[in-house]
């Protein structure tokens, strides 16, 4: 096949995150999401976890030099159109990744992962200040859930009315946009997107399905995929919300605990 007859490459998205050996979250969820949304996914591994449907049994952080080398290897040769960050377990890793993404003129989606779906800590307490002062200022979009908002800002959200104040508290650390994920509230699944000026409320029905492992990783990766395609932030977030809503509805049982969302729901794959 000649070079001229090959198809052009799809948009390129790089995920910088930890591995989930159970395949529902982390790097694995990110790459599945990117494939489903028509972009080329690439990865920088920050940590290896022993993880299944019941929880996280162990986590091993990679050395900073290994993370930096993976990043440079991809970026310097292949290039990227958007970056997504996930599990960055230590202050040193947070600061390294913040420096790397801050030096690039492409959009970045920061999912400030603090705890797993099962309540297992994935971020050292000593790293919180680095997230606030180094990583969030480098974000085009930050996507904290309500537990992460409380962890980062001290703001406790009990209802929809508190989401605007939570967003302001996160924006104060410097991201361009923040998406406050209200999935832990009762009623419809409501998220709030703002840059401090524009406001967008995103609503979806809540499904009676406990198999929601990987929702945060999946949403952030879907947003990054939309940004890599050239979508504006509100458009990318709305499309990502629609994709994740379908993936949650199709989530399936796996193992003895919380199963994953179905990343291939649009294709009739996975557990659908």
Short mmCIF file of N, CA, C and O in Angstrom, two decimals, residues 19-114:
data_model
loop_
_atom_site.label_atom_id
_atom_site.label_comp_id
_atom_site.label_asym_id
_atom_site.label_seq_id
_atom_site.Cartn_x
_atom_site.Cartn_y
_atom_site.Cartn_z
N UNK A 19 -3.08 1.78 35.86
CA UNK A 19 -3.67 0.58 35.25
C UNK A 19 -4.69 -0.04 36.20
O UNK A 19 -4.48 -0.07 37.42
N UNK A 20 -5.79 -0.52 35.66
CA UNK A 20 -6.78 -1.29 36.41
C UNK A 20 -6.76 -2.71 35.87
O UNK A 20 -7.24 -2.96 34.76
N UNK A 21 -6.22 -3.64 36.64
CA UNK A 21 -6.09 -5.01 36.15
C UNK A 21 -7.44 -5.65 35.86
O UNK A 21 -7.52 -6.59 35.06
N UNK A 22 -8.52 -5.14 36.46
CA UNK A 22 -9.85 -5.67 36.18
C UNK A 22 -10.47 -5.14 34.90
O UNK A 22 -11.52 -5.61 34.47
N UNK A 23 -9.84 -4.12 34.30
CA UNK A 23 -10.27 -3.64 32.98
C UNK A 23 -11.43 -2.66 32.97
O UNK A 23 -11.85 -2.23 31.91
N UNK A 24 -11.93 -2.26 34.14
CA UNK A 24 -13.10 -1.39 34.16
C UNK A 24 -12.81 0.08 34.23
O UNK A 24 -13.61 0.91 33.81
N UNK A 25 -11.66 0.44 34.79
CA UNK A 25 -11.31 1.85 34.98
C UNK A 25 -9.88 2.08 34.52
O UNK A 25 -9.28 1.25 33.84
N UNK A 26 -9.32 3.25 34.87
CA UNK A 26 -7.93 3.53 34.56
C UNK A 26 -7.61 3.51 33.08
O UNK A 26 -8.46 3.78 32.23
N UNK A 27 -6.35 3.19 32.80
CA UNK A 27 -5.85 3.17 31.43
C UNK A 27 -6.74 2.33 30.52
O UNK A 27 -7.02 2.69 29.37
N UNK A 28 -7.19 1.19 31.04
CA UNK A 28 -7.98 0.28 30.22
C UNK A 28 -9.30 0.94 29.80
O UNK A 28 -9.70 0.86 28.63
N UNK A 29 -9.98 1.59 30.73
CA UNK A 29 -11.23 2.28 30.40
C UNK A 29 -10.97 3.43 29.43
O UNK A 29 -11.75 3.67 28.51
N UNK A 30 -9.87 4.15 29.66
CA UNK A 30 -9.54 5.28 28.79
C UNK A 30 -9.37 4.84 27.34
O UNK A 30 -9.94 5.44 26.42
N UNK A 31 -8.59 3.79 27.14
CA UNK A 31 -8.31 3.34 25.77
C UNK A 31 -9.56 2.76 25.10
O UNK A 31 -9.77 2.95 23.89
N UNK A 32 -10.40 2.06 25.86
CA UNK A 32 -11.66 1.55 25.30
C UNK A 32 -12.56 2.71 24.87
O UNK A 32 -13.18 2.66 23.80
N UNK A 33 -12.63 3.74 25.71
CA UNK A 33 -13.45 4.91 25.39
C UNK A 33 -12.95 5.59 24.13
O UNK A 33 -13.74 5.94 23.24
N UNK A 34 -11.65 5.76 24.04
CA UNK A 34 -11.07 6.44 22.88
C UNK A 34 -11.33 5.67 21.59
O UNK A 34 -11.67 6.25 20.55
N UNK A 35 -11.21 4.35 21.66
CA UNK A 35 -11.51 3.52 20.48
C UNK A 35 -12.97 3.68 20.09
O UNK A 35 -13.29 3.85 18.90
N UNK A 36 -13.86 3.64 21.08
CA UNK A 36 -15.30 3.75 20.79
C UNK A 36 -15.66 5.09 20.18
O UNK A 36 -16.63 5.18 19.42
N UNK A 37 -14.88 6.12 20.49
CA UNK A 37 -15.20 7.47 20.01
C UNK A 37 -14.36 7.90 18.81
O UNK A 37 -14.39 9.05 18.41
N UNK A 38 -13.61 6.97 18.25
CA UNK A 38 -12.96 7.23 16.97
C UNK A 38 -11.68 8.02 17.02
O UNK A 38 -11.30 8.66 16.03
N UNK A 39 -10.99 7.99 18.18
CA UNK A 39 -9.68 8.64 18.24
C UNK A 39 -8.63 7.58 18.53
O UNK A 39 -8.93 6.47 18.95
N UNK A 40 -7.36 7.96 18.31
CA UNK A 40 -6.26 7.03 18.58
C UNK A 40 -5.78 7.26 20.00
O UNK A 40 -5.26 8.34 20.34
N UNK A 41 -5.94 6.26 20.86
CA UNK A 41 -5.53 6.38 22.25
C UNK A 41 -4.10 5.93 22.46
O UNK A 41 -3.66 4.92 21.92
N UNK A 42 -3.38 6.69 23.29
CA UNK A 42 -2.01 6.37 23.67
C UNK A 42 -1.92 6.50 25.19
O UNK A 42 -2.76 7.17 25.81
N UNK A 43 -0.91 5.88 25.80
CA UNK A 43 -0.92 5.86 27.26
C UNK A 43 0.45 6.06 27.87
O UNK A 43 1.47 5.63 27.35
N UNK A 44 0.41 6.74 29.02
CA UNK A 44 1.55 6.84 29.92
C UNK A 44 1.10 6.24 31.24
O UNK A 44 0.19 6.75 31.89
N UNK A 45 1.71 5.15 31.62
CA UNK A 45 1.33 4.44 32.83
C UNK A 45 1.99 5.09 34.05
O UNK A 45 3.21 5.29 34.06
N UNK A 46 1.20 5.43 35.06
CA UNK A 46 1.74 6.05 36.27
C UNK A 46 1.81 5.09 37.45
O UNK A 46 2.57 5.31 38.39
N UNK A 47 0.98 4.06 37.42
CA UNK A 47 0.93 3.11 38.52
C UNK A 47 0.30 1.81 38.04
O UNK A 47 -0.47 1.81 37.07
N UNK A 48 0.64 0.73 38.72
CA UNK A 48 0.01 -0.56 38.46
C UNK A 48 -0.81 -0.92 39.69
O UNK A 48 -0.32 -0.81 40.83
N UNK A 49 -2.06 -1.30 39.49
CA UNK A 49 -2.89 -1.72 40.62
C UNK A 49 -3.29 -3.18 40.46
O UNK A 49 -3.45 -3.67 39.35
N UNK A 50 -3.44 -3.84 41.60
CA UNK A 50 -4.11 -5.14 41.65
C UNK A 50 -5.54 -4.83 42.04
O UNK A 50 -5.81 -4.40 43.17
N UNK A 51 -6.45 -4.97 41.10
CA UNK A 51 -7.79 -4.43 41.27
C UNK A 51 -8.81 -5.33 40.60
O UNK A 51 -8.55 -5.88 39.53
N UNK A 52 -9.96 -5.49 41.23
CA UNK A 52 -11.04 -6.26 40.64
C UNK A 52 -12.37 -5.63 41.00
O UNK A 52 -12.41 -4.46 41.41
N UNK A 53 -13.46 -6.36 40.86
CA UNK A 53 -14.77 -5.79 41.12
C UNK A 53 -15.01 -5.52 42.59
O UNK A 53 -15.96 -4.81 42.96
N UNK A 54 -14.17 -6.07 43.46
CA UNK A 54 -14.35 -5.93 44.90
C UNK A 54 -13.55 -4.78 45.49
O UNK A 54 -13.83 -4.33 46.60
N UNK A 55 -12.52 -4.31 44.78
CA UNK A 55 -11.71 -3.23 45.31
C UNK A 55 -10.29 -3.27 44.80
O UNK A 55 -9.96 -4.00 43.88
N UNK A 56 -9.45 -2.45 45.44
CA UNK A 56 -8.03 -2.36 45.09
C UNK A 56 -7.23 -3.11 46.15
O UNK A 56 -7.24 -2.73 47.32
N UNK A 57 -6.57 -4.16 45.73
CA UNK A 57 -5.80 -4.97 46.67
C UNK A 57 -4.35 -4.51 46.81
O UNK A 57 -3.67 -4.86 47.77
N UNK A 58 -3.88 -3.73 45.86
CA UNK A 58 -2.51 -3.23 45.94
C UNK A 58 -2.26 -2.21 44.85
O UNK A 58 -2.92 -2.22 43.82
N UNK A 59 -1.31 -1.30 45.08
CA UNK A 59 -0.94 -0.29 44.07
C UNK A 59 0.55 -0.02 44.15
O UNK A 59 1.11 0.08 45.26
N UNK A 60 1.17 0.08 42.99
CA UNK A 60 2.62 0.30 42.90
C UNK A 60 2.88 1.44 41.93
O UNK A 60 2.60 1.33 40.73
N UNK A 61 3.39 2.53 42.45
CA UNK A 61 3.67 3.72 41.65
C UNK A 61 4.90 3.50 40.78
O UNK A 61 5.89 2.91 41.23
N UNK A 62 4.88 3.99 39.56
CA UNK A 62 6.05 3.93 38.70
C UNK A 62 6.99 5.10 39.01
O UNK A 62 6.54 6.16 39.44
N UNK A 63 8.29 4.91 38.77
CA UNK A 63 9.23 6.01 39.01
C UNK A 63 8.94 7.20 38.09
O UNK A 63 8.48 7.03 36.95
N UNK A 64 9.23 8.38 38.59
CA UNK A 64 9.00 9.60 37.81
C UNK A 64 9.73 9.54 36.47
O UNK A 64 9.20 9.96 35.44
N UNK A 65 10.96 9.00 36.46
CA UNK A 65 11.71 8.96 35.20
C UNK A 65 11.02 8.05 34.17
O UNK A 65 11.11 8.30 32.96
N UNK A 66 10.32 7.01 34.63
CA UNK A 66 9.59 6.13 33.71
C UNK A 66 8.38 6.85 33.13
O UNK A 66 8.05 6.71 31.94
N UNK A 67 7.71 7.64 33.95
CA UNK A 67 6.55 8.42 33.49
C UNK A 67 6.99 9.48 32.49
O UNK A 67 6.42 9.63 31.41
N UNK A 68 8.05 10.20 32.83
CA UNK A 68 8.55 11.24 31.93
C UNK A 68 9.02 10.66 30.60
O UNK A 68 8.75 11.21 29.52
N UNK A 69 9.69 9.50 30.64
CA UNK A 69 10.19 8.88 29.42
C UNK A 69 9.05 8.42 28.52
O UNK A 69 9.11 8.60 27.29
N UNK A 70 8.01 7.84 29.11
CA UNK A 70 6.86 7.43 28.30
C UNK A 70 6.23 8.64 27.62
O UNK A 70 5.88 8.61 26.44
N UNK A 71 6.06 9.72 28.38
CA UNK A 71 5.42 10.94 27.86
C UNK A 71 6.22 11.51 26.69
O UNK A 71 5.67 11.79 25.62
N UNK A 72 7.51 11.68 26.91
CA UNK A 72 8.35 12.26 25.87
C UNK A 72 8.39 11.36 24.63
O UNK A 72 8.40 11.83 23.49
N UNK A 73 8.43 10.05 24.85
CA UNK A 73 8.47 9.10 23.74
C UNK A 73 7.28 9.29 22.81
O UNK A 73 7.42 9.33 21.59
N UNK A 74 6.10 9.41 23.41
CA UNK A 74 4.88 9.57 22.62
C UNK A 74 4.81 10.96 21.99
O UNK A 74 4.59 11.11 20.78
N UNK A 75 4.97 11.97 22.81
CA UNK A 75 4.77 13.35 22.35
C UNK A 75 5.79 13.77 21.30
O UNK A 75 5.44 14.40 20.29
N UNK A 76 7.05 13.39 21.50
CA UNK A 76 8.11 13.86 20.61
C UNK A 76 8.07 13.19 19.24
O UNK A 76 8.56 13.75 18.26
N UNK A 77 7.50 12.00 19.16
CA UNK A 77 7.42 11.30 17.88
C UNK A 77 6.02 11.39 17.26
O UNK A 77 5.86 11.87 16.14
N UNK A 78 5.02 10.97 18.00
CA UNK A 78 3.66 10.85 17.45
C UNK A 78 2.89 12.15 17.55
O UNK A 78 2.12 12.50 16.66
N UNK A 79 3.08 12.87 18.66
CA UNK A 79 2.30 14.09 18.90
C UNK A 79 0.94 13.76 19.49
O UNK A 79 0.50 12.61 19.48
N UNK A 80 0.28 14.77 20.04
CA UNK A 80 -1.03 14.58 20.65
C UNK A 80 -1.93 15.76 20.31
O UNK A 80 -1.46 16.86 20.05
N UNK A 81 -3.24 15.49 20.34
CA UNK A 81 -4.23 16.54 20.14
C UNK A 81 -4.98 16.89 21.42
O UNK A 81 -5.66 17.92 21.48
N UNK A 82 -4.90 16.01 22.42
CA UNK A 82 -5.48 16.27 23.74
C UNK A 82 -4.87 15.29 24.73
O UNK A 82 -4.43 14.20 24.35
N UNK A 83 -4.83 15.70 26.00
CA UNK A 83 -4.27 14.86 27.07
C UNK A 83 -5.31 14.72 28.17
O UNK A 83 -6.03 15.68 28.49
N UNK A 84 -5.39 13.54 28.75
CA UNK A 84 -6.25 13.28 29.90
C UNK A 84 -5.40 12.71 31.02
O UNK A 84 -4.58 11.83 30.79
N UNK A 85 -5.56 13.23 32.25
CA UNK A 85 -4.84 12.67 33.38
C UNK A 85 -5.81 12.02 34.35
O UNK A 85 -6.93 12.48 34.55
N UNK A 86 -5.32 10.93 34.98
CA UNK A 86 -6.11 10.22 35.96
C UNK A 86 -5.33 10.02 37.24
O UNK A 86 -4.89 11.00 37.86
N UNK A 87 -5.11 8.77 37.62
CA UNK A 87 -4.44 8.46 38.89
C UNK A 87 -2.98 8.92 38.89
O UNK A 87 -2.16 8.43 38.14
N UNK A 88 -2.69 9.89 39.77
CA UNK A 88 -1.32 10.38 39.98
C UNK A 88 -1.12 10.34 41.48
O UNK A 88 -1.49 11.27 42.18
N UNK A 89 -0.54 9.27 41.98
CA UNK A 89 -0.65 8.95 43.39
C UNK A 89 0.20 9.79 44.34
O UNK A 89 -0.12 9.89 45.52
N UNK A 90 1.26 10.41 43.86
CA UNK A 90 2.17 11.14 44.76
C UNK A 90 2.36 12.59 44.31
O UNK A 90 2.11 12.94 43.15
N UNK A 91 2.83 13.42 45.22
CA UNK A 91 3.10 14.82 44.89
C UNK A 91 4.14 14.92 43.78
O UNK A 91 4.03 15.76 42.87
N UNK A 92 5.14 14.07 43.82
CA UNK A 92 6.20 14.10 42.80
C UNK A 92 5.63 13.80 41.42
O UNK A 92 5.97 14.47 40.42
N UNK A 93 4.75 12.81 41.34
CA UNK A 93 4.13 12.49 40.05
C UNK A 93 3.21 13.60 39.58
O UNK A 93 3.20 13.96 38.40
N UNK A 94 2.42 14.13 40.50
CA UNK A 94 1.51 15.22 40.14
C UNK A 94 2.29 16.39 39.56
O UNK A 94 1.94 16.95 38.51
N UNK A 95 3.37 16.76 40.22
CA UNK A 95 4.15 17.92 39.77
C UNK A 95 4.85 17.66 38.45
O UNK A 95 4.94 18.54 37.58
N UNK A 96 5.31 16.44 38.25
CA UNK A 96 5.95 16.08 36.98
C UNK A 96 4.96 16.16 35.83
O UNK A 96 5.25 16.74 34.77
N UNK A 97 3.79 15.58 36.02
CA UNK A 97 2.77 15.57 34.95
C UNK A 97 2.25 16.98 34.70
O UNK A 97 2.03 17.37 33.55
N UNK A 98 2.08 17.76 35.75
CA UNK A 98 1.63 19.15 35.58
C UNK A 98 2.63 19.93 34.73
O UNK A 98 2.26 20.72 33.85
N UNK A 99 3.91 19.72 34.99
CA UNK A 99 4.96 20.38 34.21
C UNK A 99 4.91 19.95 32.74
O UNK A 99 5.03 20.78 31.82
N UNK A 100 4.69 18.66 32.51
CA UNK A 100 4.66 18.14 31.14
C UNK A 100 3.47 18.69 30.36
O UNK A 100 3.62 19.16 29.23
N UNK A 101 2.27 18.63 30.95
CA UNK A 101 1.09 19.08 30.20
C UNK A 101 1.03 20.61 30.13
O UNK A 101 0.47 21.17 29.18
N UNK A 102 1.63 21.26 31.12
CA UNK A 102 1.63 22.72 31.11
C UNK A 102 2.49 23.30 30.00
O UNK A 102 2.31 24.45 29.60
N UNK A 103 3.41 22.50 29.48
CA UNK A 103 4.29 22.97 28.43
C UNK A 103 3.78 22.70 27.03
O UNK A 103 4.51 22.87 26.05
N UNK A 104 2.51 22.28 26.93
CA UNK A 104 1.95 21.93 25.62
C UNK A 104 0.75 22.80 25.28
O UNK A 104 -0.03 23.17 26.16
N UNK A 105 0.60 23.10 24.00
CA UNK A 105 -0.50 23.95 23.56
C UNK A 105 -1.67 23.10 23.06
O UNK A 105 -2.24 23.36 22.00
N UNK A 106 -2.03 22.07 23.82
CA UNK A 106 -3.19 21.24 23.48
C UNK A 106 -4.08 21.18 24.72
O UNK A 106 -3.62 21.35 25.85
N UNK A 107 -5.39 20.94 24.52
CA UNK A 107 -6.29 20.88 25.67
C UNK A 107 -5.99 19.69 26.58
O UNK A 107 -5.56 18.63 26.11
N UNK A 108 -6.21 19.89 27.87
CA UNK A 108 -5.99 18.83 28.84
C UNK A 108 -7.21 18.68 29.75
O UNK A 108 -7.82 19.68 30.16
N UNK A 109 -7.56 17.44 30.03
CA UNK A 109 -8.67 17.13 30.93
C UNK A 109 -8.07 16.47 32.16
O UNK A 109 -7.42 15.43 32.07
N UNK A 110 -8.28 17.09 33.31
CA UNK A 110 -7.72 16.59 34.57
C UNK A 110 -8.84 15.97 35.40
O UNK A 110 -9.76 16.67 35.84
N UNK A 111 -8.76 14.66 35.58
CA UNK A 111 -9.66 13.95 36.48
C UNK A 111 -8.89 13.77 37.79
O UNK A 111 -8.01 12.91 37.88
N UNK A 112 -9.17 14.57 38.81
CA UNK A 112 -8.35 14.56 40.04
C UNK A 112 -8.71 13.37 40.93
O UNK A 112 -9.31 13.52 41.98
N UNK A 113 -8.32 12.20 40.48
CA UNK A 113 -8.71 10.95 41.13
C UNK A 113 -8.20 10.91 42.56
O UNK A 113 -6.99 11.02 42.81
N UNK A 114 -9.13 10.75 43.51
CA UNK A 114 -8.75 10.67 44.91
C UNK A 114 -8.99 9.31 45.52
O UNK A 114 -8.16 8.78 46.25
#
